[in-house]
Coordinates of C-alpha atoms and ligand atoms in Angstrom, one line a residue:
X16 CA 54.1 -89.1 59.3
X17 CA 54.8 -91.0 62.4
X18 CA 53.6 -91.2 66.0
X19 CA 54.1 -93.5 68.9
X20 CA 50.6 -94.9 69.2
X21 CA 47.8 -94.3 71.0
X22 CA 48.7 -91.4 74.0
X23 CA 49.3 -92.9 77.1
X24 CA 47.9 -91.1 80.4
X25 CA 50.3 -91.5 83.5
X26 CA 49.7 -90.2 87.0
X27 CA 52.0 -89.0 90.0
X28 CA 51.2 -89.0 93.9
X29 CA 52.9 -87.4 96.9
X30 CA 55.3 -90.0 97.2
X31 CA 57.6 -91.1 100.6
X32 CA 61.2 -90.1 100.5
X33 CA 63.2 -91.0 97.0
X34 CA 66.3 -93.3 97.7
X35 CA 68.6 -95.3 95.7
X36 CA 70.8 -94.6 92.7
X37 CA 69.6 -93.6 89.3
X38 CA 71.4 -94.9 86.6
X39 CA 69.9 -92.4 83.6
X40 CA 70.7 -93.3 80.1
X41 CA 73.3 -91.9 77.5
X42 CA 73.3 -88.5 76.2
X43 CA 71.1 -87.6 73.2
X44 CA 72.9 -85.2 71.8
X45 CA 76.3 -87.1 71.8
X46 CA 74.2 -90.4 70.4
X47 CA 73.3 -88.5 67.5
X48 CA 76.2 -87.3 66.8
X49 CA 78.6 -90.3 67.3
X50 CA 75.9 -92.3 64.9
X51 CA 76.4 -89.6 62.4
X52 CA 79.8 -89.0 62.1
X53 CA 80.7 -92.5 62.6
X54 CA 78.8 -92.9 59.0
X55 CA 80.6 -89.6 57.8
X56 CA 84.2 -92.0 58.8
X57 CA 86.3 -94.7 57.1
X58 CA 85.8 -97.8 59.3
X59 CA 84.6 -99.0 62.3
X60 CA 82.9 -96.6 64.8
X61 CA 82.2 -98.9 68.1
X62 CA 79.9 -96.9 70.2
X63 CA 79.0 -97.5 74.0
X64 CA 76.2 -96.0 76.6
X65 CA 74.2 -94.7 73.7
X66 CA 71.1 -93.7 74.5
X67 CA 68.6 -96.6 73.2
X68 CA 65.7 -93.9 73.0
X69 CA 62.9 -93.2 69.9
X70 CA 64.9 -90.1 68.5
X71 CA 68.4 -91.6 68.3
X72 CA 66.7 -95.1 66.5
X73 CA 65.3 -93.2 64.4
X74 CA 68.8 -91.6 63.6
X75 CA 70.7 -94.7 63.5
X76 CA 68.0 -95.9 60.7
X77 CA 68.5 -92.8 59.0
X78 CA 72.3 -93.7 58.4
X79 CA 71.5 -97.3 57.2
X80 CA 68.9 -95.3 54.8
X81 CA 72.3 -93.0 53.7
X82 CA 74.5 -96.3 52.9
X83 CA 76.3 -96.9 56.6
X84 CA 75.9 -100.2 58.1
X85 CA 74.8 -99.7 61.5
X86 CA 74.0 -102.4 64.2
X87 CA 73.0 -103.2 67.6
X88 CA 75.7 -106.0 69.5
X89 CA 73.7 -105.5 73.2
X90 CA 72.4 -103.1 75.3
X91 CA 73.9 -99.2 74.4
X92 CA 76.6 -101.5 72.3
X93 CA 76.7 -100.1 68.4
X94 CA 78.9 -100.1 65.4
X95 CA 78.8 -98.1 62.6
X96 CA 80.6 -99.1 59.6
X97 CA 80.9 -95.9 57.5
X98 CA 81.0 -94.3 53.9
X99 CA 83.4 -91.6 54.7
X100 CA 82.7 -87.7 54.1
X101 CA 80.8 -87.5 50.6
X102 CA 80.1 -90.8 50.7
X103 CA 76.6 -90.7 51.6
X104 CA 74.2 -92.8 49.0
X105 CA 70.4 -91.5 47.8
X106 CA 68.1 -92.6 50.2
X107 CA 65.1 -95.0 48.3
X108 CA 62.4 -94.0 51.2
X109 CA 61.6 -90.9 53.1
X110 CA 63.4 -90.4 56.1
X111 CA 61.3 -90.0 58.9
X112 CA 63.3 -88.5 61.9
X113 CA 59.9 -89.2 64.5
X114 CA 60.7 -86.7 67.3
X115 CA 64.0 -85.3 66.8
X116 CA 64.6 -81.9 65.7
X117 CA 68.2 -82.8 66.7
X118 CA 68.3 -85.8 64.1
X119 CA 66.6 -84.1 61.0
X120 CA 68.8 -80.6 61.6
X121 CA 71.7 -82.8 61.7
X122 CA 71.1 -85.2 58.8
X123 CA 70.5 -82.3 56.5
X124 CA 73.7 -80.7 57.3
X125 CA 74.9 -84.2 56.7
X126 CA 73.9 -84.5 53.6
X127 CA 73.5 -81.4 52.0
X128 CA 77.1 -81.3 50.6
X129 CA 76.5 -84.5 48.5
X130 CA 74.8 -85.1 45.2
X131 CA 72.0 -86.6 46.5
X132 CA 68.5 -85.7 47.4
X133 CA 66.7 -86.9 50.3
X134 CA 63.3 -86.4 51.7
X135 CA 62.6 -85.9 55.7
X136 CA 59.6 -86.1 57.3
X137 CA 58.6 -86.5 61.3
X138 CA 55.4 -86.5 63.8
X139 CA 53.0 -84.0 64.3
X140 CA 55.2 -81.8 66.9
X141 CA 58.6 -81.7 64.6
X142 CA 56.8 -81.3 61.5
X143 CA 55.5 -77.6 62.7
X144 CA 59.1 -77.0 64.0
X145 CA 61.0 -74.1 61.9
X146 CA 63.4 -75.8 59.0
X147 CA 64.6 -72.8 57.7
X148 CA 67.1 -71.7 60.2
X149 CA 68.7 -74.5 58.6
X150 CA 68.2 -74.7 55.2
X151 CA 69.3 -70.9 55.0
X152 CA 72.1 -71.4 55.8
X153 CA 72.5 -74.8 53.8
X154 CA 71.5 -72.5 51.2
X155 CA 75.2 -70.8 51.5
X156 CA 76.8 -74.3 50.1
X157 CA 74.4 -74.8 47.2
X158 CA 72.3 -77.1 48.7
X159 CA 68.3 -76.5 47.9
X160 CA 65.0 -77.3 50.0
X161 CA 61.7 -77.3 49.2
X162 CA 59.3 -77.6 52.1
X163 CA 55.7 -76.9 53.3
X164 CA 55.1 -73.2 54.0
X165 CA 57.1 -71.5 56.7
X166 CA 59.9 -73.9 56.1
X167 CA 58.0 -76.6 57.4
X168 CA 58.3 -80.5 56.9
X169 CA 57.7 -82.5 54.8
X170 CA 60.6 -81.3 53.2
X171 CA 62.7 -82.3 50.0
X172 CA 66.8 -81.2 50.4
X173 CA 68.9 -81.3 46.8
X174 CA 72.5 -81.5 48.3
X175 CA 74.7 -79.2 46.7
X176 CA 77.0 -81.0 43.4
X177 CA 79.9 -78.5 43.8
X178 CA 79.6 -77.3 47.6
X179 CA 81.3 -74.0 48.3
X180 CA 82.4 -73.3 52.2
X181 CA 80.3 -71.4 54.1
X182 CA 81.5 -68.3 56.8
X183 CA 78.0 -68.4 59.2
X184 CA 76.9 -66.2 62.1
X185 CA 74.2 -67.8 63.8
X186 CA 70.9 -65.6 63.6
X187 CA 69.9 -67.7 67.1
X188 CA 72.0 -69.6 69.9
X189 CA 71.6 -72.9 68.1
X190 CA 73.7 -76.2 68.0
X191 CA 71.6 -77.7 66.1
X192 CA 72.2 -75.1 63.0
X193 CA 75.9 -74.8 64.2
X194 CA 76.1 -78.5 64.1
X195 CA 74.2 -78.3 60.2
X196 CA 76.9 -75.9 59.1
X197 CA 79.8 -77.9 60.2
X198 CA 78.6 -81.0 58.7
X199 CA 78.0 -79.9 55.7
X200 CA 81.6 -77.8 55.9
X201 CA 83.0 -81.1 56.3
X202 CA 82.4 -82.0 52.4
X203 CA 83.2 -78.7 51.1
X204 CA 86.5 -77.6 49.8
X205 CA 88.7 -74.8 52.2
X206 CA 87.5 -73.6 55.5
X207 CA 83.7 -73.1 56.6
X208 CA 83.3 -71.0 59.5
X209 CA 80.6 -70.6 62.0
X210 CA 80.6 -67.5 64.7
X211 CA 78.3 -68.1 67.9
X212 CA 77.4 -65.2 69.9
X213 CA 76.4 -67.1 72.9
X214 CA 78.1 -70.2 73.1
X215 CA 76.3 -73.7 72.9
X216 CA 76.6 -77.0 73.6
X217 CA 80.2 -78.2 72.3
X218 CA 79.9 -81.9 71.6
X219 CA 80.1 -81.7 67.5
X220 CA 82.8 -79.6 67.9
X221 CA 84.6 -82.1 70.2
X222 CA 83.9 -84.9 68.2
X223 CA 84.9 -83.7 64.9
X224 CA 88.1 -83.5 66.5
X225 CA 88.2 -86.7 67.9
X226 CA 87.2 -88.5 64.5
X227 CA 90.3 -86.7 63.1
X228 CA 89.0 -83.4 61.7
X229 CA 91.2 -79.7 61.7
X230 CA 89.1 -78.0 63.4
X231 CA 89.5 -74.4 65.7
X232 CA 87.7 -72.9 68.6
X233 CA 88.7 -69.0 68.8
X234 CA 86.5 -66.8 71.4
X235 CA 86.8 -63.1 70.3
X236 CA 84.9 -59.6 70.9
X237 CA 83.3 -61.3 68.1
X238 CA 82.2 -64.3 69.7
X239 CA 82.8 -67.9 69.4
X240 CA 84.7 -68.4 65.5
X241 CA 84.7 -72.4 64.9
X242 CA 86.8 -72.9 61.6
X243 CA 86.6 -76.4 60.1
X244 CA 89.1 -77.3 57.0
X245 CA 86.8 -79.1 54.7
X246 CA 87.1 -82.8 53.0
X247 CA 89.3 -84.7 55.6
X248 CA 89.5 -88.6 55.9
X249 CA 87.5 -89.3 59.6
X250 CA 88.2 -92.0 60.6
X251 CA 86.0 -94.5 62.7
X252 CA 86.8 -94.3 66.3
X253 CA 85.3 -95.5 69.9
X254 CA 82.9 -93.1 71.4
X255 CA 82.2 -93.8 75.4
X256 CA 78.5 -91.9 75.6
X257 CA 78.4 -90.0 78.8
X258 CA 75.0 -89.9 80.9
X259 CA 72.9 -87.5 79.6
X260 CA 72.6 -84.1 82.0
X261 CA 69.2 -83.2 81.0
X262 CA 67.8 -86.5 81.9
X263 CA 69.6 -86.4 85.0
X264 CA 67.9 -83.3 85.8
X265 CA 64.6 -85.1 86.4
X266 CA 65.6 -87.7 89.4
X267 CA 68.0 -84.8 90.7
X268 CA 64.9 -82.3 90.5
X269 CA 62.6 -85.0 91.9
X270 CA 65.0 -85.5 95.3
X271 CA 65.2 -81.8 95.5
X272 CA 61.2 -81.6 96.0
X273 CA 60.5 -84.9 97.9
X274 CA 60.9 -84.3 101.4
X275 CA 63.8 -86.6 102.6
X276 CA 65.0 -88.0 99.7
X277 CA 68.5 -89.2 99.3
X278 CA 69.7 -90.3 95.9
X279 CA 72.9 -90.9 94.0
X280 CA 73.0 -89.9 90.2
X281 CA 76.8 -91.7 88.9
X282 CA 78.7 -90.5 85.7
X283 CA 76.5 -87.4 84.4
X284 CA 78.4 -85.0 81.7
X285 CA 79.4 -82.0 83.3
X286 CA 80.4 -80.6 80.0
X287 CA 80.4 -76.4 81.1
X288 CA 78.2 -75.8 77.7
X289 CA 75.2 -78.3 79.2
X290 CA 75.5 -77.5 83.4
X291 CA 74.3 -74.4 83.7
X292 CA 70.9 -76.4 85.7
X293 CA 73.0 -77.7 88.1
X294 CA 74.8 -74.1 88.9
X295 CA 70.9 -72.4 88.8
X296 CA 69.9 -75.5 91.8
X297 CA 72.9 -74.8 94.1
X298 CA 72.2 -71.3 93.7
X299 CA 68.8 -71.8 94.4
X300 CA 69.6 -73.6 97.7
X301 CA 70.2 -77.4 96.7
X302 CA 72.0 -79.7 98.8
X303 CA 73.7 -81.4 95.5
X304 CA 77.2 -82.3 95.1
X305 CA 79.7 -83.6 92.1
X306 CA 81.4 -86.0 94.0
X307 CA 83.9 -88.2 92.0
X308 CA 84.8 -85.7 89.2
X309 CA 86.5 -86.9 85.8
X310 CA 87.2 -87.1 82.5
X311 CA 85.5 -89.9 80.6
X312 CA 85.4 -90.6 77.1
X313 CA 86.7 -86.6 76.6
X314 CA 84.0 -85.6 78.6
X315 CA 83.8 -84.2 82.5
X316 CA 81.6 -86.4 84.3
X317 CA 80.5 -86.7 87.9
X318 CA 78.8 -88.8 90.1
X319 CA 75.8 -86.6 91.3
X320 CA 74.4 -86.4 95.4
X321 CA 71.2 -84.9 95.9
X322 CA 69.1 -84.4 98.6
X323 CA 65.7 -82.8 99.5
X324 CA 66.2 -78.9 99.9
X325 CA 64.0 -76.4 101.0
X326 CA 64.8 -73.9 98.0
X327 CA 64.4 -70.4 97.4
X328 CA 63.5 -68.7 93.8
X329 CA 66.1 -66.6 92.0
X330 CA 66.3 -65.0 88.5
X331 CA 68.7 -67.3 86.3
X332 CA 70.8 -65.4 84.6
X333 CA 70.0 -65.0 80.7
X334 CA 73.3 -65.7 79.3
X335 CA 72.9 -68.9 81.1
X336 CA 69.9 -70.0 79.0
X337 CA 72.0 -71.9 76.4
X338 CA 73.4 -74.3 78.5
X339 CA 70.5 -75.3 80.8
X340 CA 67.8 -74.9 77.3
X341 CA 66.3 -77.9 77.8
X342 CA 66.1 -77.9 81.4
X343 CA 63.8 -74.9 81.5
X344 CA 60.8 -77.4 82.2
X345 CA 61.8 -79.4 85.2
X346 CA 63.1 -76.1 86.6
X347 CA 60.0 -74.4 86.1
X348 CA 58.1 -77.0 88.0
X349 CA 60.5 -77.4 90.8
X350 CA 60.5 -73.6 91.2
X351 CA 56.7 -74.2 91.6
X352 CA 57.6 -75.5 95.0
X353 CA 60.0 -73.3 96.0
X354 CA 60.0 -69.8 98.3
X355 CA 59.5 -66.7 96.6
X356 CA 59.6 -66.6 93.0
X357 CA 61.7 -67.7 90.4
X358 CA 62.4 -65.7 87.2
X359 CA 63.9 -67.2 83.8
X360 CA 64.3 -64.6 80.8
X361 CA 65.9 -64.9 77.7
X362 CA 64.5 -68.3 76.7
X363 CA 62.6 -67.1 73.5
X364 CA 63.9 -70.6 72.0
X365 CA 61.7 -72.0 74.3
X366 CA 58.9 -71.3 71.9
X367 CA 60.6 -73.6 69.0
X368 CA 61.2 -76.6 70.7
X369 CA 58.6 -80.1 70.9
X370 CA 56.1 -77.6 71.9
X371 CA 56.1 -74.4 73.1
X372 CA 57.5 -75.1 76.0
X373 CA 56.9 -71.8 77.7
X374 CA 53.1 -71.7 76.9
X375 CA 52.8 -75.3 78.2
X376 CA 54.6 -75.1 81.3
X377 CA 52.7 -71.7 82.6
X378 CA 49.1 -73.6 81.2
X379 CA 50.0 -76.7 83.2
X380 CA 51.7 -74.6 86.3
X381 CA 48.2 -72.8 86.4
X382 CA 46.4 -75.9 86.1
X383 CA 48.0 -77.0 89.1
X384 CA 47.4 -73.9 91.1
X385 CA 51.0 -71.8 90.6
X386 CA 50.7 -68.2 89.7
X387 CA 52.5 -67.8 86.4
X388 CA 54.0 -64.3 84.6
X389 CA 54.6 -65.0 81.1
X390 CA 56.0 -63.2 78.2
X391 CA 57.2 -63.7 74.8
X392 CA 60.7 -64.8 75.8
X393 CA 60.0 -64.8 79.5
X394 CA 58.6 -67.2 82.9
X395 CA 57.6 -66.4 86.0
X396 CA 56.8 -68.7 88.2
X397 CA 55.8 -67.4 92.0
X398 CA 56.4 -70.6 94.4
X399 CA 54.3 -71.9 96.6
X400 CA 56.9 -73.6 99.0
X401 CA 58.0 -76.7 100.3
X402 CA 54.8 -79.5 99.7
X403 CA 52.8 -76.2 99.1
X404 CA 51.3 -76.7 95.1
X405 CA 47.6 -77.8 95.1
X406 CA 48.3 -80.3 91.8
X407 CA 44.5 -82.1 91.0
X408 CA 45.1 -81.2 87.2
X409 CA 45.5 -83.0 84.0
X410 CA 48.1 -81.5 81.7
X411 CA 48.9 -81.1 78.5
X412 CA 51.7 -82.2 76.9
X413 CA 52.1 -81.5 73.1
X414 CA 53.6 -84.7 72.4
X415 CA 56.5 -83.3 74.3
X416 CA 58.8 -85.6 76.4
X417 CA 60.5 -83.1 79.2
X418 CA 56.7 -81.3 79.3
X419 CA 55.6 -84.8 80.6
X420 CA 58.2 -85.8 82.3
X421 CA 58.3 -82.5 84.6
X422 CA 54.9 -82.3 85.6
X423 CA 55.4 -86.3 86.7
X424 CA 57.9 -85.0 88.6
X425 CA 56.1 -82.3 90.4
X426 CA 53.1 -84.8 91.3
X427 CA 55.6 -86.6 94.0
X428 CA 54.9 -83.6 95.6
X429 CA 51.5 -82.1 95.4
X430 CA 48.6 -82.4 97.8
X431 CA 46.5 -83.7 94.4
X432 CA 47.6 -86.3 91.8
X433 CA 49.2 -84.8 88.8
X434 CA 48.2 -86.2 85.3
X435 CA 49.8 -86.1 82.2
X436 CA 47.3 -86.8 78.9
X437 CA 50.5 -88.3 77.6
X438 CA 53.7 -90.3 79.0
X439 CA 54.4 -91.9 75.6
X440 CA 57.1 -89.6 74.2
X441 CA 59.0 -90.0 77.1
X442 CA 60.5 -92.9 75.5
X443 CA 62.1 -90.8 72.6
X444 CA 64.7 -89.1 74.8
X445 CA 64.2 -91.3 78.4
X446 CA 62.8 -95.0 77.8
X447 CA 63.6 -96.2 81.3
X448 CA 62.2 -93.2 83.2
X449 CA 59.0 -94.9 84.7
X450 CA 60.7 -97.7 86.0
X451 CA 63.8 -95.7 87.4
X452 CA 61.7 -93.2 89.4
X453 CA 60.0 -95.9 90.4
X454 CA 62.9 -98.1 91.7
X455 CA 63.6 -94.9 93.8
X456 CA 60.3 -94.7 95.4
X457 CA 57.5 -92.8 93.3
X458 CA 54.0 -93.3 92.7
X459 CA 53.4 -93.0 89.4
X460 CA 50.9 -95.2 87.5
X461 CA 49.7 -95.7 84.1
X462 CA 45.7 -94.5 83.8
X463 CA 45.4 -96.9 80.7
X464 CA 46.8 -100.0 82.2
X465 CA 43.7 -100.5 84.2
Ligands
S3P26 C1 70.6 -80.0 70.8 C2 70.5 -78.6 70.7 C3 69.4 -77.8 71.4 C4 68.6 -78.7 72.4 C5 68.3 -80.0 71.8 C6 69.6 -80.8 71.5 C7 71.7 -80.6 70.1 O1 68.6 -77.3 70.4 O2 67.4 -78.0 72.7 O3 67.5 -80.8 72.7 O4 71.9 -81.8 70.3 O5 72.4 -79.9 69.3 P1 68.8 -75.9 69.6 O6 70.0 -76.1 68.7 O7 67.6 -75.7 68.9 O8 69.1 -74.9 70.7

């Protein structure tokens, strides 16, 4: 099992005015995937802006372990040389995908088309994440697992010899299994499907496409039908990683709350299935603008304004939750500072994620002095306005990077010092976070460093 060393206790204080520009890094979820299907391709896969963080290493060492040749030419600078689709050699070590419930959901779907068997492992918070909304539907192609109870990990996967296509509703709005299916579609014969009911993020889809794959995107009464034509040649291509939205979300959420604050956030993915935190601020009041909107590398992007807002709580709709999922924390603890109260439902996933993310934002929300309604798939956080949360706590973070890196965020503005027990998987998703917020102006310090 791994873990990232001993914990690392961080503190944030009011801080002055937040100024500057934040250059956050690449996007997780399009790292993974350009490192994995750039080892699924024939050739060279040259891949910029990826996010240099613990989960996507991990990932990238994952691919060496399944026969790619992967390396490292300068900062966010990587080339995969692939083995094409079926391709993918037995592994001689366990794979241990650290953090990443992206990475080891992925990988298996990878791999579980392919006569080979590989074992996964990960740290304490991923390996008491749910496997099985995976491997069931892995199951479909042939492929077997054998795991600790409840579909934990460890867990041993037996890709399937002769993979049959799979037609897939998803049980849960998930692109991580979506993403499982269609990569183990792509070394099946004849057409694997996958139906979403709520759509999700969009980037495997996209990038199948752009690595040469048939793929189709239907939306129906039904919902979303995604129909991939298995076994084609992908080929290697260049992938331009956008900046990753749901790191962005942290400087952006940080202006919002610090009185005065002015900052510019350049070339974050707008992609509509990963925005929906940006559309819940502005709604909520914030003085935030997409100035400079493009395409890059397929993607939207903009440059991003932001500046302090007095803001005012609203209930985010629930067919938004998919494509703000991650963002649930930082929004939670801005909302802490807000007028009036702010009400998120529908964000049962919440529970599944690094940690329960719902349980740990309303414990460390309390903590800090913030009334909190909570129910099973439910938040409700009652804001004490502009510079109004007491803070003076030290929270808990489950070994969960956006736990810790929200509650950092809300110290800038409380009338006590915020601690978090530990910073140190911040670094899986968002290595350069300490240094960027403070280049903009916060007071945060390591408690260890004394
Ligand atoms: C991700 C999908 C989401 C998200 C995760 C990244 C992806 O998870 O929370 O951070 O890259 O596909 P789910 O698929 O569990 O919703």
């Amino acid at each position: 099992m791994s873990g990232h060393g001993p914990a690392l206790p961080m503190t944030a204080r009011k801080s002055g005015p937040l100024r500057g520009i934040a250059q956050v890094p690449g996007d997780k979820s399009i790292s993974h995937r350009a490192l994995i299907l750039g080892a699924l391709s024939v050739g060279e896969t040259r891949i910029t802006g990826l996010l240099e963080g613990h989960d996507v290493l991990d990932t990238a060492k994952a691919m060496q372990a399944f026969g790619a040749t992967v390396a490292c030419h300068g900062a966010g600078d990587w080339s995969v040389q692939g083995v094409g689709v079926g391709g993918f050699a037995e592994p001689e070590q366990v794979i241990d995908c650290g953090n990443s419930g992206t990475g080891v959901r992925l990988i298996m779907g990878a791999m579980a088309s392919t006569d080979i068997t590989a074992t996964f492992t990960g740290d304490a918070s991923l390996n008491k994440r749910p496997m099985g909304r995976v491997t069931d539907p892995l199951a479909l192609f042939g492929a077997q697992s054998f795991g600790r109870r409840g579909g934990r990990l460890p867990m041993t996967v037996i890709g399937a010899a002769d993979p049959v296509p799979v037609r897939y509703t998803l049980p849960m709005p998930s692109a991580q299994v979506k993403s499982a299916v269609l990569l183990a579609g792509l070394n099946a014969p004849g057409q694997t499907v996958v139906i979403e009911g709520e759509p999700t993020r969009d980037h495997t889809e996209r990038m199948l496409r752009g690595f040469g794959a048939e793929i189709t995107v239907e939306d129906t009464d039904e919902g979303r039908i995604i129909t991939l034509t298995g076994q084609p040649e992908l080929r290697g291509r260049n992938v331009a990683v956008p900046r990753d939205p749901s790191s962005a979300a942290f400087p952006v959420c940080a202006a919002l709350m610090v009185k005065d604050s002015d900052i510019l956030v350049p070339g974050v993915s707008q992609n509509p299935t990963r925005n929906g935190i940006y559309l819940t601020l502005q709604e909520m009041g914030a003085d935030l603008v997409m100035e400079n909107p493009r395409l890059e590398g397929g993607e939207p992007v903009a440059d991003l304004r932001v500046r302090f807002s007095a803001l005012r709580g609203i209930e985010v709709p629930p067919a938004r939750a998919a494509s703000m999922i991650d963002e649930y924390p930082i929004l939670a603890a801005l909302a802490a500072t807000a007028e009036g109260k702010t009400v998120m439902r529908g964000i049962k996933e919440l529970r599944v994620k690094e940690s329960d993310r719902i349980d740990a934002m309303a414990r460390g929300l309390e903590a800090c002095g913030v009334r909190i309604d909570e129910t099973e798939d439910s938040l409700t956080v009652h804001g004490c306005g502009a510079g109004g949360v007491r803070g003076g706590a030290t929270v808990q973070t489950h070994l969960d990077h956006r736990i810790a890196m929200s509650f950092l965020c809300l110290g800038l503005t409380t009338q006590q010092p915020v601690t978090v027990d530990d910073a140190g998987p911040i670094a899986t998703s968002f290595p350069a976070f300490e240094g960027l917020m403070r280049d903009l102006g916060a007071a945060m310090t390591r408690n260890s460093a004394a």
